[in-house]
C-alpha positions as a LaTeX table, in Angstrom:
\begin{tabular}{lrrr}
\hline
Residue & $x$ (\AA) & $y$ (\AA) & $z$ (\AA) \\
\hline
Unk1 & $-31.62$ & $-43.74$ & 90.24 \\
Unk2 & $-34.25$ & $-41.11$ & 90.72 \\
Unk3 & $-35.57$ & $-39.29$ & 93.74 \\
Unk4 & $-39.25$ & $-39.98$ & 94.39 \\
Unk5 & $-40.73$ & $-36.64$ & 95.36 \\
Unk6 & $-44.06$ & $-37.13$ & 97.04 \\
Unk7 & $-45.85$ & $-35.37$ & 99.87 \\
Unk8 & $-46.52$ & $-38.81$ & 101.36 \\
Unk9 & $-42.89$ & $-39.84$ & 101.28 \\
Unk10 & $-41.04$ & $-36.62$ & 102.09 \\
Unk11 & $-41.62$ & $-35.39$ & 105.61 \\
Unk12 & $-39.79$ & $-32.86$ & 107.72 \\
Unk13 & $-38.15$ & $-34.34$ & 110.79 \\
Unk14 & $-38.88$ & $-32.91$ & 114.22 \\
Unk15 & $-36.07$ & $-30.72$ & 115.47 \\
Unk16 & $-35.40$ & $-27.64$ & 117.53 \\
Unk17 & $-32.45$ & $-25.36$ & 118.02 \\
Unk18 & $-30.58$ & $-24.40$ & 121.15 \\
Unk19 & $-28.00$ & $-21.65$ & 120.65 \\
Unk20 & $-27.67$ & $-22.54$ & 116.98 \\
Unk21 & $-27.19$ & $-26.28$ & 117.49 \\
Unk22 & $-29.66$ & $-28.77$ & 116.06 \\
Unk23 & $-31.25$ & $-31.05$ & 118.63 \\
Unk24 & $-32.58$ & $-34.27$ & 117.07 \\
Unk25 & $-35.69$ & $-35.81$ & 118.54 \\
Unk26 & $-36.32$ & $-39.52$ & 118.02 \\
Unk27 & $-39.70$ & $-40.33$ & 116.50 \\
Unk28 & $-41.62$ & $-41.72$ & 113.56 \\
Unk29 & $-41.30$ & $-40.27$ & 110.07 \\
Unk30 & $-44.69$ & $-40.58$ & 108.31 \\
Unk31 & $-44.41$ & $-42.49$ & 105.06 \\
Unk32 & $-40.86$ & $-43.76$ & 105.47 \\
Unk33 & $-41.44$ & $-45.44$ & 108.83 \\
Unk34 & $-44.42$ & $-47.30$ & 107.38 \\
Unk35 & $-42.12$ & $-49.11$ & 104.94 \\
Unk36 & $-41.35$ & $-52.72$ & 105.77 \\
Unk37 & $-37.87$ & $-54.25$ & 105.89 \\
Unk38 & $-36.58$ & $-56.30$ & 102.97 \\
Unk39 & $-33.21$ & $-57.91$ & 102.29 \\
Unk40 & $-33.54$ & $-56.59$ & 98.73 \\
Unk41 & $-35.24$ & $-53.21$ & 99.21 \\
Unk42 & $-36.52$ & $-51.24$ & 96.26 \\
Unk43 & $-35.76$ & $-47.91$ & 97.95 \\
Unk44 & $-33.37$ & $-46.32$ & 100.42 \\
Unk45 & $-34.04$ & $-43.41$ & 102.73 \\
Unk46 & $-31.81$ & $-40.36$ & 102.81 \\
Unk47 & $-31.54$ & $-37.23$ & 104.96 \\
Unk48 & $-31.60$ & $-33.87$ & 103.18 \\
Unk49 & $-29.94$ & $-31.53$ & 105.66 \\
Unk50 & $-29.82$ & $-28.48$ & 103.42 \\
Unk51 & $-33.09$ & $-28.93$ & 101.55 \\
Unk52 & $-31.41$ & $-28.93$ & 98.12 \\
Unk53 & $-33.17$ & $-32.15$ & 97.06 \\
Unk54 & $-36.60$ & $-31.83$ & 98.67 \\
Unk55 & $-36.91$ & $-28.09$ & 99.16 \\
Unk56 & $-37.35$ & $-28.66$ & 102.90 \\
Unk57 & $-34.25$ & $-28.32$ & 105.13 \\
Unk58 & $-33.58$ & $-31.16$ & 107.56 \\
Unk59 & $-36.01$ & $-33.53$ & 105.85 \\
Unk60 & $-36.01$ & $-37.13$ & 104.68 \\
Unk61 & $-36.88$ & $-38.71$ & 101.35 \\
Unk62 & $-36.90$ & $-42.05$ & 99.57 \\
Unk63 & $-34.45$ & $-42.83$ & 96.79 \\
Unk64 & $-35.43$ & $-45.51$ & 94.30 \\
Unk65 & $-33.07$ & $-48.45$ & 93.95 \\
Unk66 & $-34.64$ & $-49.52$ & 90.64 \\
Unk67 & $-33.88$ & $-48.29$ & 87.15 \\
Unk68 & $-37.50$ & $-47.29$ & 86.48 \\
Unk69 & $-39.01$ & $-45.89$ & 89.70 \\
Unk70 & $-42.12$ & $-44.67$ & 87.89 \\
Unk71 & $-43.00$ & $-48.29$ & 87.04 \\
Unk72 & $-42.99$ & $-49.56$ & 90.64 \\
Unk73 & $-46.29$ & $-51.37$ & 91.21 \\
Unk74 & $-45.44$ & $-53.29$ & 94.39 \\
Unk75 & $-44.95$ & $-52.40$ & 98.02 \\
Unk76 & $-42.11$ & $-49.96$ & 98.68 \\
Unk77 & $-39.64$ & $-51.61$ & 101.04 \\
Unk78 & $-36.47$ & $-50.31$ & 102.67 \\
Unk79 & $-33.62$ & $-51.90$ & 104.60 \\
Unk80 & $-33.42$ & $-51.45$ & 108.36 \\
Unk81 & $-29.72$ & $-52.26$ & 108.16 \\
Unk82 & $-27.62$ & $-55.37$ & 108.64 \\
Unk83 & $-29.02$ & $-56.41$ & 112.01 \\
Unk84 & $-29.05$ & $-59.70$ & 113.87 \\
Unk85 & $-32.31$ & $-61.33$ & 114.95 \\
Unk86 & $-31.89$ & $-60.24$ & 118.57 \\
Unk87 & $-31.72$ & $-56.61$ & 117.50 \\
Unk88 & $-34.56$ & $-56.97$ & 114.99 \\
Unk89 & $-36.79$ & $-58.57$ & 117.63 \\
Unk90 & $-35.90$ & $-55.95$ & 120.24 \\
Unk91 & $-36.44$ & $-52.95$ & 117.96 \\
Unk92 & $-39.07$ & $-54.09$ & 115.45 \\
Unk93 & $-40.72$ & $-57.25$ & 116.77 \\
Unk94 & $-39.75$ & $-59.73$ & 114.05 \\
Unk95 & $-36.93$ & $-62.09$ & 113.08 \\
Unk96 & $-35.57$ & $-63.37$ & 109.77 \\
Unk97 & $-35.12$ & $-67.07$ & 109.04 \\
Unk98 & $-31.52$ & $-67.89$ & 108.19 \\
Unk99 & $-30.35$ & $-64.36$ & 108.97 \\
Unk100 & $-26.72$ & $-64.19$ & 107.79 \\
Unk101 & $-26.17$ & $-61.16$ & 110.02 \\
Unk102 & $-27.23$ & $-62.94$ & 113.20 \\
Unk103 & $-25.10$ & $-62.87$ & 116.35 \\
Unk104 & $-24.63$ & $-65.09$ & 119.37 \\
Unk105 & $-24.51$ & $-63.40$ & 122.75 \\
Unk106 & $-21.99$ & $-65.09$ & 125.06 \\
Unk107 & $-22.58$ & $-63.92$ & 128.61 \\
Unk108 & $-21.05$ & $-64.81$ & 131.97 \\
Unk109 & $-23.67$ & $-63.86$ & 134.60 \\
Unk110 & $-22.36$ & $-61.55$ & 137.30 \\
Unk111 & $-24.40$ & $-63.47$ & 139.87 \\
Unk112 & $-22.42$ & $-66.64$ & 139.10 \\
Unk113 & $-19.20$ & $-65.08$ & 140.44 \\
Unk114 & $-20.59$ & $-65.37$ & 143.96 \\
Unk115 & $-20.59$ & $-69.17$ & 143.63 \\
Unk116 & $-16.92$ & $-69.61$ & 142.65 \\
Unk117 & $-13.92$ & $-69.96$ & 144.95 \\
Unk118 & $-12.22$ & $-66.75$ & 146.12 \\
Unk119 & $-15.19$ & $-64.84$ & 144.71 \\
Unk120 & $-14.55$ & $-61.65$ & 146.68 \\
Unk121 & $-10.91$ & $-61.30$ & 145.56 \\
Unk122 & $-11.75$ & $-62.19$ & 141.97 \\
Unk123 & $-14.64$ & $-59.74$ & 141.96 \\
Unk124 & $-12.32$ & $-56.94$ & 143.07 \\
Unk125 & $-9.79$ & $-57.88$ & 140.39 \\
Unk126 & $-12.49$ & $-57.95$ & 137.70 \\
Unk127 & $-13.60$ & $-54.49$ & 138.81 \\
Unk128 & $-10.04$ & $-53.16$ & 138.53 \\
Unk129 & $-9.78$ & $-54.68$ & 135.05 \\
Unk130 & $-13.09$ & $-53.15$ & 134.01 \\
Unk131 & $-13.79$ & $-56.67$ & 132.81 \\
Unk132 & $-16.12$ & $-57.44$ & 129.91 \\
Unk133 & $-18.63$ & $-60.07$ & 131.00 \\
Unk134 & $-20.23$ & $-60.57$ & 127.60 \\
Unk135 & $-19.43$ & $-60.50$ & 123.90 \\
Unk136 & $-21.20$ & $-60.79$ & 120.57 \\
Unk137 & $-19.98$ & $-63.36$ & 118.05 \\
Unk138 & $-21.17$ & $-63.04$ & 114.43 \\
Unk139 & $-22.98$ & $-66.25$ & 113.49 \\
Unk140 & $-21.00$ & $-66.58$ & 110.26 \\
Unk141 & $-17.80$ & $-66.90$ & 112.28 \\
Unk142 & $-19.12$ & $-69.90$ & 114.21 \\
Unk143 & $-19.46$ & $-72.34$ & 111.31 \\
Unk144 & $-16.48$ & $-74.31$ & 112.62 \\
Unk145 & $-17.20$ & $-73.81$ & 116.31 \\
Unk146 & $-15.78$ & $-71.34$ & 118.79 \\
Unk147 & $-12.15$ & $-72.07$ & 117.91 \\
Unk148 & $-10.41$ & $-71.97$ & 114.51 \\
Unk149 & $-9.33$ & $-75.18$ & 112.81 \\
Unk150 & $-6.00$ & $-73.60$ & 111.88 \\
Unk151 & $-4.08$ & $-70.35$ & 111.93 \\
Unk152 & $-5.07$ & $-69.36$ & 108.40 \\
Unk153 & $-8.54$ & $-68.13$ & 107.58 \\
Unk154 & $-10.36$ & $-70.20$ & 105.00 \\
Unk155 & $-12.15$ & $-68.70$ & 102.03 \\
Unk156 & $-15.43$ & $-68.87$ & 103.92 \\
Unk157 & $-14.00$ & $-67.07$ & 106.92 \\
Unk158 & $-12.67$ & $-64.28$ & 104.75 \\
Unk159 & $-16.25$ & $-63.39$ & 104.01 \\
Unk160 & $-16.34$ & $-61.97$ & 107.52 \\
Unk161 & $-14.54$ & $-58.92$ & 106.16 \\
Unk162 & $-18.00$ & $-57.80$ & 105.08 \\
Unk163 & $-19.57$ & $-58.52$ & 108.46 \\
Unk164 & $-22.03$ & $-55.90$ & 109.56 \\
Unk165 & $-21.84$ & $-53.67$ & 112.58 \\
Unk166 & $-23.90$ & $-54.14$ & 115.68 \\
Unk167 & $-25.32$ & $-51.52$ & 118.00 \\
Unk168 & $-28.71$ & $-50.64$ & 119.36 \\
Unk169 & $-27.58$ & $-47.04$ & 119.84 \\
Unk170 & $-27.33$ & $-46.33$ & 116.13 \\
Unk171 & $-23.58$ & $-45.61$ & 116.34 \\
Unk172 & $-22.31$ & $-48.80$ & 114.79 \\
Unk173 & $-18.66$ & $-49.87$ & 115.07 \\
Unk174 & $-16.86$ & $-52.97$ & 113.84 \\
Unk175 & $-15.89$ & $-55.32$ & 116.69 \\
Unk176 & $-12.12$ & $-55.71$ & 117.05 \\
Unk177 & $-12.55$ & $-59.49$ & 116.80 \\
Unk178 & $-14.68$ & $-59.48$ & 113.67 \\
Unk179 & $-12.20$ & $-61.60$ & 111.66 \\
Unk180 & $-11.55$ & $-64.18$ & 114.37 \\
Unk181 & $-13.26$ & $-67.41$ & 115.35 \\
Unk182 & $-12.11$ & $-67.10$ & 118.95 \\
Unk183 & $-13.50$ & $-65.03$ & 121.80 \\
Unk184 & $-12.24$ & $-61.42$ & 122.02 \\
Unk185 & $-9.16$ & $-60.98$ & 124.19 \\
Unk186 & $-10.88$ & $-58.85$ & 126.85 \\
Unk187 & $-13.56$ & $-61.49$ & 127.32 \\
Unk188 & $-10.90$ & $-64.21$ & 127.52 \\
Unk189 & $-9.06$ & $-62.16$ & 130.17 \\
Unk190 & $-12.27$ & $-62.11$ & 132.20 \\
Unk191 & $-12.63$ & $-65.89$ & 131.95 \\
Unk192 & $-8.96$ & $-66.39$ & 132.89 \\
Unk193 & $-9.44$ & $-64.24$ & 135.99 \\
Unk194 & $-12.53$ & $-66.22$ & 137.01 \\
Unk195 & $-10.64$ & $-69.51$ & 136.55 \\
Unk196 & $-7.52$ & $-68.43$ & 138.52 \\
Unk197 & $-6.18$ & $-70.66$ & 141.28 \\
Unk198 & $-5.27$ & $-69.17$ & 144.66 \\
Unk199 & $-1.53$ & $-68.90$ & 143.92 \\
Unk200 & $-2.18$ & $-67.23$ & 140.55 \\
Unk201 & $-4.58$ & $-64.77$ & 142.12 \\
Unk202 & $-2.02$ & $-63.93$ & 144.81 \\
Unk203 & 0.70 & $-63.22$ & 142.20 \\
Unk204 & $-1.56$ & $-60.94$ & 140.17 \\
Unk205 & $-2.74$ & $-59.07$ & 143.26 \\
Unk206 & 0.87 & $-58.60$ & 144.39 \\
Unk207 & 1.84 & $-57.23$ & 140.98 \\
Unk208 & $-1.01$ & $-54.72$ & 141.07 \\
Unk209 & $-0.03$ & $-53.57$ & 144.55 \\
Unk210 & 3.54 & $-52.96$ & 143.38 \\
\hline
\end{tabular}
């Protein structure tokens, strides 16, 4: 691999300092941000904090993913990361057919709680629980439906170990339920609370009061 050093590709990022701390400002990076997304990119972008590589501290540059970067005669593409179609559409305005990193958003509308029995008591209990009203399920985990066929993961399901992270904030963390075909426990707890009968709700409320 070889670093492509070009004035068009290496640009200093916008930053300022406050009492010695670097404050990052979100914005476009000329050259790099003009590169399109590809599942098999021919380059990756890197941050050069010290300036050792580019000669410019706190700058960005492209790193060739091919063996002979000087022979590249096609469009330079990069990867925007392992993102689902919802995230790609929200951030970049396009989707990918057959995206293996796609997710399904399962959401219980807050407004719907007002239509169920004992809605006021259940709403208070959900607030105490800090209940999760939605979850993201990786599409690859839903090949057999929402529930597993057995207790053991099949060979296909084990592929989920390589499942990508999901976050629009840029700080991407693996979901705790990434290797399961079922809903996450916190989301299930929310659904159980919503489905409680009057006697069950009374018992739980009594326990919390104690």
